Coordinates of N, CA, C and O and ligand atoms in Angstrom, one line a residue:
X756 N 23.7 -32.6 -34.9 CA 25.1 -32.9 -35.3 C 25.8 -32.9 -34.1 O 25.9 -32.2 -33.3
X757 N 26.8 -34.0 -34.0 CA 27.7 -34.0 -33.0 C 28.8 -32.9 -33.0 O 29.2 -32.4 -34.0
X758 N 29.4 -32.7 -31.7 CA 30.4 -31.6 -31.7 C 31.6 -32.1 -32.5 O 31.9 -33.4 -32.6
X759 N 32.3 -31.2 -33.0 CA 33.7 -31.5 -33.6 C 34.6 -32.1 -32.8 O 34.5 -31.6 -31.6
X760 N 35.4 -32.8 -33.1 CA 36.6 -33.4 -32.1 C 37.3 -32.2 -31.3 O 37.9 -32.4 -30.5
X761 N 37.4 -31.0 -32.1 CA 37.7 -29.8 -31.4 C 37.0 -29.0 -30.5 O 37.2 -27.6 -30.5
X762 N 36.2 -29.6 -29.9 CA 35.0 -28.9 -29.2 C 35.5 -28.0 -28.1 O 34.9 -27.1 -27.8
X763 N 36.6 -28.5 -27.6 CA 37.1 -27.7 -26.4 C 38.3 -26.5 -27.0 O 38.9 -25.8 -26.4
X764 N 38.2 -26.4 -28.4 CA 39.0 -25.3 -29.1 C 40.4 -26.0 -29.3 O 40.8 -27.0 -29.0
X765 N 41.1 -24.9 -29.9 CA 42.6 -25.5 -30.4 C 43.4 -24.3 -29.9 O 43.1 -23.0 -30.4
X766 N 44.6 -24.4 -29.7 CA 45.6 -23.4 -29.5 C 46.3 -23.0 -30.9 O 46.9 -24.0 -31.6
X767 N 46.5 -21.8 -31.0 CA 47.3 -21.3 -32.2 C 47.7 -19.9 -31.8 O 47.0 -19.0 -31.5
X768 N 49.0 -19.7 -32.0 CA 49.6 -18.3 -32.3 C 50.8 -18.4 -33.5 O 51.7 -19.1 -33.2
X769 N 50.4 -17.5 -34.1 CA 51.4 -17.3 -35.3 C 52.7 -17.1 -35.0 O 53.0 -16.0 -34.2
X770 N 53.9 -17.6 -35.3 CA 55.3 -17.3 -34.9 C 55.9 -16.5 -36.0 O 57.1 -16.0 -35.7
X771 N 55.1 -16.1 -37.1 CA 55.7 -15.3 -38.0 C 56.8 -16.0 -38.8 O 57.7 -15.3 -39.2
X772 N 57.0 -17.4 -38.9 CA 58.1 -18.0 -39.3 C 58.0 -17.8 -41.0 O 58.9 -18.1 -41.6
X773 N 56.9 -17.8 -41.5 CA 56.6 -17.5 -43.0 C 56.7 -18.7 -43.7 O 56.6 -18.7 -44.9
X774 N 56.6 -19.9 -43.1 CA 56.5 -21.2 -43.9 C 55.4 -21.3 -44.9 O 55.6 -21.8 -45.8
X775 N 54.3 -20.7 -44.4 CA 53.1 -20.8 -45.1 C 53.2 -20.0 -46.3 O 52.2 -20.0 -47.2
X776 N 54.0 -18.9 -46.4 CA 53.8 -17.9 -47.4 C 55.2 -18.3 -48.4 O 55.5 -17.5 -49.3
X777 N 56.0 -19.2 -48.2 CA 57.3 -19.4 -48.7 C 57.3 -21.0 -49.2 O 56.4 -21.8 -48.7
X778 N 58.3 -21.2 -49.8 CA 58.7 -22.7 -49.8 C 58.0 -23.3 -51.1 O 58.2 -22.8 -52.4
X779 N 57.1 -24.5 -50.9 CA 56.7 -25.1 -52.1 C 55.6 -24.3 -52.7 O 54.9 -23.5 -52.1
X780 N 55.5 -24.6 -54.2 CA 54.4 -23.9 -54.8 C 53.2 -24.1 -54.5 O 52.7 -25.2 -53.9
X781 N 52.2 -23.3 -54.7 CA 50.9 -23.4 -54.2 C 49.9 -22.3 -54.6 O 50.3 -21.6 -55.7
X782 N 48.6 -22.2 -54.2 CA 47.8 -21.3 -54.7 C 47.2 -20.4 -53.4 O 46.9 -21.0 -52.4
X783 N 47.1 -19.1 -53.7 CA 46.5 -18.2 -52.8 C 45.4 -17.5 -53.6 O 45.8 -16.8 -54.3
X784 N 44.2 -18.1 -53.3 CA 43.1 -17.6 -54.1 C 42.7 -16.1 -53.7 O 42.7 -15.9 -52.6
X785 N 42.5 -15.2 -54.8 CA 41.8 -13.9 -54.5 C 40.8 -13.8 -55.5 O 40.6 -14.3 -56.6
X786 N 39.7 -13.2 -54.9 CA 38.5 -12.8 -55.4 C 38.6 -11.2 -55.9 O 39.7 -10.6 -55.4
X787 N 37.6 -10.6 -56.6 CA 37.5 -9.4 -57.0 C 37.8 -8.4 -55.8 O 38.5 -7.5 -56.1
X788 N 37.0 -8.6 -54.8 CA 37.0 -7.6 -53.7 C 38.4 -7.7 -53.1 O 38.9 -6.5 -52.6
X789 N 39.0 -8.8 -53.0 CA 40.3 -8.9 -52.4 C 41.3 -8.2 -53.2 O 42.3 -7.5 -52.8
X790 N 41.3 -8.3 -54.7 CA 42.2 -7.6 -55.5 C 42.1 -6.3 -55.3 O 43.1 -5.3 -55.3
X791 N 40.8 -5.6 -55.4 CA 40.5 -4.2 -55.1 C 41.0 -3.8 -53.7 O 41.6 -2.7 -53.8
X792 N 41.0 -4.5 -52.7 CA 41.6 -4.0 -51.4 C 43.0 -4.0 -51.5 O 43.6 -3.2 -50.9
X793 N 43.7 -4.8 -52.3 CA 45.2 -4.9 -52.3 C 45.7 -3.8 -53.2 O 46.3 -2.9 -52.8
X794 N 44.9 -3.3 -54.2 CA 45.2 -2.2 -55.0 C 45.1 -0.9 -54.3 O 45.9 -0.1 -54.2
X795 N 44.0 -0.9 -53.5 CA 43.8 0.3 -52.6 C 44.9 0.4 -51.5 O 45.5 1.6 -51.5
X796 N 45.1 -0.6 -51.0 CA 46.1 -0.6 -49.8 C 47.5 -0.2 -50.4 O 48.3 0.7 -49.9
X797 N 47.8 -0.6 -51.7 CA 49.3 -0.5 -52.2 C 49.3 1.0 -53.0 O 50.2 1.5 -53.5
X798 N 47.9 1.6 -53.3 CA 48.0 2.8 -54.1 C 48.4 2.6 -55.5 O 49.0 3.4 -56.0
X799 N 48.0 1.3 -56.0 CA 48.4 0.9 -57.5 C 47.1 0.8 -58.1 O 45.9 0.3 -57.7
X800 N 47.1 1.2 -59.4 CA 45.8 0.8 -60.4 C 45.5 -0.7 -60.2 O 46.4 -1.6 -60.2
X801 N 44.0 -0.9 -60.3 CA 43.6 -2.2 -60.3 C 44.3 -3.1 -61.3 O 44.5 -4.3 -61.0
X802 N 44.2 -2.7 -62.7 CA 44.7 -3.4 -63.8 C 46.1 -3.9 -63.3 O 46.5 -5.0 -63.7
X803 N 46.9 -2.8 -63.0 CA 48.3 -3.2 -62.8 C 48.4 -4.3 -61.7 O 49.2 -5.3 -61.7
X804 N 47.7 -4.2 -60.6 CA 47.8 -5.3 -59.4 C 47.2 -6.6 -60.0 O 48.0 -7.7 -59.7
X805 N 46.2 -6.7 -60.8 CA 45.8 -8.0 -61.4 C 47.0 -8.5 -62.3 O 47.3 -9.8 -62.2
X806 N 47.5 -7.7 -63.2 CA 48.7 -8.1 -64.1 C 50.0 -8.5 -63.3 O 50.7 -9.5 -63.8
X807 N 50.3 -7.6 -62.6 CA 51.8 -7.9 -61.9 C 51.7 -8.8 -60.7 O 52.6 -9.8 -60.7
X808 N 50.5 -9.0 -60.0 CA 50.7 -9.8 -58.9 C 49.7 -11.2 -58.8 O 49.6 -11.8 -57.9
X809 N 48.9 -11.5 -59.8 CA 47.9 -12.3 -59.9 C 48.0 -13.2 -61.1 O 48.6 -12.8 -62.1
X810 N 47.7 -14.4 -61.1 CA 47.7 -15.3 -62.3 C 46.3 -16.0 -62.3 O 45.7 -16.2 -61.3
X811 N 45.9 -16.3 -63.6 CA 44.7 -16.9 -63.9 C 44.8 -18.4 -63.8 O 45.8 -19.0 -64.3
X812 N 44.1 -18.9 -62.7 CA 44.1 -20.5 -62.8 C 42.3 -20.8 -62.9 O 41.7 -20.8 -61.9
X813 N 42.1 -20.8 -64.0 CA 40.6 -20.9 -64.4 C 39.9 -21.9 -63.4 O 40.4 -23.1 -63.3
X814 N 38.8 -21.6 -62.9 CA 38.0 -20.4 -63.0 C 38.6 -19.3 -62.2 O 37.8 -18.2 -62.1
X815 N 39.5 -19.5 -61.4 CA 39.7 -18.5 -60.4 C 41.1 -17.8 -60.7 O 41.8 -17.9 -61.8
X816 N 41.4 -16.9 -59.6 CA 42.6 -16.3 -59.8 C 43.6 -16.4 -58.5 O 43.0 -16.5 -57.3
X817 N 44.8 -16.7 -58.7 CA 45.7 -16.8 -57.4 C 46.7 -15.8 -57.5 O 47.1 -15.2 -58.3
X818 N 47.4 -15.6 -56.4 CA 48.4 -14.5 -56.2 C 49.8 -15.2 -57.0 O 49.9 -16.5 -56.9
X819 N 50.7 -14.5 -57.6 CA 51.7 -15.0 -58.3 C 52.7 -15.4 -57.3 O 52.7 -14.9 -56.1
X820 N 53.8 -16.3 -57.5 CA 54.8 -16.5 -56.6 C 56.1 -16.0 -57.3 O 56.3 -15.9 -58.5
X821 N 57.2 -15.9 -56.7 CA 58.5 -15.4 -57.0 C 59.1 -16.7 -57.6 O 58.6 -17.9 -57.4
X822 N 60.3 -16.5 -58.2 CA 61.0 -17.6 -58.9 C 61.2 -18.9 -57.9 O 61.4 -19.9 -58.1
X823 N 61.5 -18.4 -56.6 CA 61.9 -19.3 -55.5 C 60.6 -19.7 -54.8 O 60.8 -20.6 -53.7
X824 N 59.4 -19.6 -55.4 CA 58.0 -20.1 -54.8 C 57.5 -19.2 -53.5 O 56.5 -19.6 -53.1
X825 N 58.3 -18.1 -53.1 CA 57.9 -17.4 -52.1 C 56.6 -16.7 -52.8 O 56.6 -16.3 -54.0
X826 N 55.6 -16.3 -51.9 CA 54.4 -15.5 -52.3 C 55.0 -14.1 -52.9 O 56.0 -13.5 -52.3
X827 N 54.4 -13.6 -53.8 CA 55.0 -12.4 -54.6 C 54.9 -11.2 -53.5 O 55.6 -10.4 -53.6
X828 N 54.1 -11.3 -52.5 CA 54.0 -10.2 -51.2 C 54.8 -10.6 -50.1 O 54.8 -9.8 -49.1
X829 N 55.6 -11.6 -50.2 CA 56.4 -12.0 -49.0 C 57.8 -11.3 -49.0 O 58.5 -11.3 -50.2
X830 N 58.3 -10.7 -48.0 CA 59.5 -10.0 -47.9 C 60.2 -10.7 -46.9 O 59.8 -10.9 -45.8
X831 N 61.5 -11.1 -47.3 CA 62.3 -12.0 -46.3 C 62.6 -11.2 -44.9 O 62.9 -11.6 -44.1
X832 N 62.6 -9.8 -45.1 CA 63.0 -8.9 -44.0 C 61.7 -8.8 -43.2 O 61.5 -8.7 -42.1
X833 N 60.6 -8.2 -44.2 CA 59.4 -7.5 -43.3 C 58.2 -8.3 -43.3 O 57.3 -8.1 -42.7
X834 N 58.2 -9.5 -43.9 CA 57.2 -10.5 -43.9 C 56.2 -10.2 -44.8 O 56.3 -9.8 -46.0
X835 N 55.0 -10.3 -44.6 CA 53.6 -10.2 -45.6 C 53.6 -8.6 -45.8 O 53.4 -7.8 -44.9
X836 N 53.7 -8.2 -47.0 CA 53.8 -6.6 -47.3 C 52.1 -6.2 -47.6 O 52.2 -5.0 -47.8
X837 N 51.3 -7.1 -47.5 CA 50.0 -6.7 -47.5 C 49.2 -7.2 -46.4 O 47.8 -7.5 -46.4
X838 N 49.8 -7.2 -45.2 CA 49.3 -8.0 -44.1 C 47.8 -7.4 -43.9 O 46.9 -8.2 -43.6
X839 N 47.5 -6.1 -43.8 CA 46.2 -5.7 -43.2 C 45.1 -6.1 -44.2 O 43.9 -6.2 -43.9
X840 N 45.5 -6.4 -45.5 CA 44.6 -6.9 -46.7 C 44.9 -8.1 -47.2 O 44.5 -8.5 -48.3
X841 N 45.5 -9.0 -46.6 CA 45.8 -10.4 -46.9 C 44.5 -11.0 -47.2 O 43.5 -10.9 -46.5
X842 N 44.5 -11.8 -48.2 CA 43.3 -12.7 -48.6 C 42.8 -13.5 -47.5 O 43.5 -14.0 -46.5
X843 N 41.5 -13.8 -47.7 CA 40.8 -14.7 -46.7 C 41.6 -15.8 -46.4 O 41.5 -16.6 -45.3
X844 N 42.2 -16.4 -47.5 CA 42.9 -17.8 -47.3 C 43.9 -17.7 -46.3 O 44.1 -18.5 -45.4
X845 N 44.6 -16.6 -46.2 CA 45.8 -16.2 -45.4 C 45.3 -16.0 -43.9 O 45.8 -16.3 -43.0
X846 N 44.1 -15.2 -43.9 CA 43.5 -14.7 -42.8 C 43.0 -16.1 -41.8 O 43.0 -16.0 -40.6
X847 N 42.6 -16.9 -42.6 CA 41.8 -18.1 -41.9 C 42.8 -19.2 -41.6 O 42.4 -20.2 -40.8
X848 N 43.8 -19.4 -42.3 CA 45.0 -20.4 -42.1 C 45.3 -20.3 -40.4 O 45.5 -19.3 -39.9
X849 N 45.6 -21.5 -39.8 CA 45.4 -22.9 -40.2 C 44.0 -23.4 -40.1 O 43.9 -24.8 -40.5
X850 N 43.0 -22.8 -39.8 CA 41.7 -23.4 -39.7 C 40.8 -23.6 -41.1 O 40.0 -22.9 -41.1
X851 N 41.5 -24.3 -41.8 CA 40.8 -24.8 -42.9 C 40.2 -26.1 -42.9 O 40.8 -27.0 -42.1
X852 N 39.1 -26.4 -43.8 CA 38.6 -27.6 -43.7 C 39.5 -28.9 -43.7 O 39.5 -29.8 -42.9
X853 N 40.4 -28.7 -44.7 CA 41.3 -29.8 -44.9 C 42.4 -29.9 -43.8 O 43.0 -31.1 -43.7
X854 N 42.5 -28.7 -42.8 CA 43.4 -29.0 -41.9 C 42.8 -29.5 -40.4 O 43.4 -29.9 -39.5
X855 N 41.5 -29.5 -40.5 CA 40.8 -29.6 -39.1 C 39.8 -30.7 -39.1 O 39.1 -31.0 -38.1
X856 N 39.5 -31.3 -40.2 CA 38.4 -32.4 -40.2 C 38.7 -33.4 -39.3 O 37.8 -33.8 -38.4
X857 N 39.8 -34.0 -39.1 CA 40.2 -35.0 -38.1 C 41.4 -34.6 -37.3 O 42.4 -33.8 -37.7
X858 N 41.8 -35.3 -36.1 CA 42.9 -35.0 -35.4 C 44.1 -35.3 -36.1 O 45.1 -34.4 -36.1
X859 N 44.1 -36.1 -37.1 CA 45.2 -36.5 -37.9 C 45.6 -35.3 -38.9 O 46.5 -35.0 -39.1
X860 N 44.5 -34.7 -39.3 CA 44.5 -33.6 -40.2 C 45.4 -32.4 -39.5 O 46.3 -31.7 -40.0
X861 N 44.9 -32.4 -38.3 CA 45.5 -31.3 -37.4 C 46.9 -31.4 -37.2 O 47.7 -30.7 -37.1
X862 N 47.2 -32.8 -36.9 CA 48.8 -33.2 -36.6 C 49.5 -32.8 -37.6 O 50.8 -32.3 -37.5
X863 N 49.0 -33.3 -38.9 CA 49.9 -33.1 -40.0 C 50.1 -31.7 -40.1 O 51.2 -31.2 -40.6
X864 N 49.1 -30.7 -40.0 CA 49.2 -29.3 -40.2 C 50.2 -28.7 -39.0 O 51.0 -27.8 -39.6
X865 N 50.1 -29.2 -37.9 CA 51.0 -28.8 -36.9 C 52.4 -29.0 -37.2 O 53.3 -28.4 -36.8
X866 N 52.5 -30.2 -37.9 CA 53.9 -30.4 -38.3 C 54.7 -29.5 -39.4 O 55.8 -29.3 -39.6
X867 N 53.6 -28.8 -40.2 CA 54.0 -27.7 -41.0 C 54.1 -26.4 -40.6 O 54.9 -25.6 -40.9
X868 N 53.2 -26.2 -39.5 CA 53.0 -24.8 -38.8 C 53.2 -24.8 -37.4 O 52.5 -25.4 -36.8
X869 N 54.4 -24.2 -36.9 CA 54.8 -24.2 -35.7 C 53.9 -23.4 -34.6 O 54.0 -23.4 -33.5
X870 N 53.0 -22.5 -35.4 CA 52.2 -21.8 -34.4 C 51.0 -22.7 -34.0 O 50.2 -22.2 -33.1
X871 N 50.7 -23.8 -34.5 CA 49.7 -24.7 -34.0 C 50.1 -25.3 -32.5 O 51.3 -25.7 -32.3
X872 N 48.9 -25.5 -31.7 CA 49.2 -26.1 -30.4 C 50.1 -25.3 -29.4 O 50.6 -25.7 -28.7
X873 N 50.0 -23.9 -29.8 CA 50.6 -23.2 -28.8 C 50.0 -21.7 -28.7 O 49.5 -21.4 -29.7
X874 N 50.0 -21.0 -27.7 CA 49.5 -19.7 -27.6 C 48.1 -19.7 -27.4 O 47.6 -20.4 -26.6
X875 N 47.4 -18.7 -28.0 CA 45.8 -18.4 -27.8 C 44.9 -19.7 -28.0 O 45.3 -20.3 -29.1
X876 N 44.1 -19.9 -27.0 CA 43.1 -21.0 -27.3 C 41.9 -20.4 -28.1 O 41.3 -19.2 -27.8
X877 N 41.9 -20.9 -29.4 CA 40.8 -20.4 -30.3 C 39.5 -21.3 -30.1 O 39.8 -22.4 -30.1
X878 N 38.4 -20.6 -29.9 CA 37.1 -21.4 -29.4 C 36.5 -22.2 -30.7 O 36.9 -21.8 -31.9
X879 N 35.9 -23.2 -30.3 CA 35.3 -24.0 -31.3 C 34.4 -23.2 -32.3 O 34.3 -23.3 -33.6
X880 N 33.8 -22.3 -31.7 CA 32.7 -21.3 -32.5 C 33.8 -20.5 -33.4 O 33.4 -20.3 -34.8
X881 N 34.8 -19.9 -33.2 CA 35.8 -19.1 -34.0 C 36.3 -20.1 -35.2 O 36.4 -19.8 -36.2
X882 N 36.9 -21.3 -34.7 CA 37.3 -22.3 -35.6 C 36.3 -22.4 -36.8 O 36.7 -22.5 -37.9
X883 N 35.1 -22.8 -36.2 CA 33.9 -23.2 -37.2 C 33.8 -22.0 -38.2 O 33.4 -22.2 -39.4
X884 N 33.8 -20.8 -37.6 CA 33.6 -19.5 -38.4 C 34.7 -19.5 -39.4 O 34.3 -19.2 -40.6
X885 N 35.9 -19.7 -39.1 CA 37.0 -19.6 -40.1 C 37.0 -20.7 -41.1 O 37.2 -20.4 -42.3
X886 N 36.6 -21.9 -40.7 CA 36.6 -23.1 -41.6 C 35.5 -22.8 -42.7 O 35.8 -23.1 -43.9
X887 N 34.4 -22.0 -42.3 CA 33.5 -21.7 -43.4 C 33.8 -20.7 -44.5 O 33.1 -20.5 -45.4
X888 N 34.6 -19.9 -44.0 CA 35.1 -18.7 -44.9 C 35.6 -19.2 -46.3 O 35.1 -18.6 -47.3
X889 N 36.5 -20.1 -46.2 CA 37.0 -20.6 -47.5 C 37.0 -22.2 -47.3 O 37.4 -22.6 -46.1
X890 N 36.8 -22.8 -48.3 CA 36.7 -24.3 -48.4 C 38.0 -24.8 -49.2 O 38.1 -24.8 -50.3
X891 N 39.2 -24.9 -48.3 CA 40.3 -25.4 -49.0 C 40.9 -26.6 -48.0 O 40.6 -26.7 -46.9
Ligands
SF4_1223 S1 53.6 -21.5 -41.0 FE1 52.3 -20.9 -39.0 S2 53.5 -20.1 -37.7 FE2 54.6 -19.8 -39.7 S3 53.9 -17.9 -40.3 FE3 52.4 -19.5 -41.4 S4 50.9 -19.3 -39.8 FE4 52.5 -18.4 -38.8
SF4_1224 S1 49.5 -12.8 -49.1 FE1 50.8 -12.5 -47.3 S2 50.0 -13.9 -45.8 FE2 49.2 -14.4 -47.8 S3 50.7 -16.0 -48.6 FE3 51.3 -14.0 -49.4 S4 52.8 -13.1 -47.9 FE4 51.7 -14.8 -47.0

């Protein structure tokens, strides 16, 4: 198989701007293990976490959003309130298949996310690993 177009790696360093956690409506998929980790981190019963912070989007489950479309766990002052246990989708952003397949995809992503094309050089191996974690 030929090397991906980002064979030399891509630069990325999150600026903590919060754009990917706020704004337009969307989905943050969570599986059972991720919900359990959030419950443990918050010290809250599993059923409560499922009911208060997640919504069914058959056949999966997504985090809920606030009325203004911010992620339910986004705090305007403090940022992500579950950062150590944030779901895989959040951990691997912006290295999703949909954002990295072509240079044009990456350019579009960089227009949304100011952390792209600056900061640490992420190797092709690490990008490929992250792309495989979740297919979005
Ligand atoms: S949009 Fe990019 S820079 Fe802003 S918080 Fe999200 S990952 Fe970080
Ligand atoms: S869980 Fe945290 S990182 Fe993920 S969208 Fe919500 S606030 Fe952002």
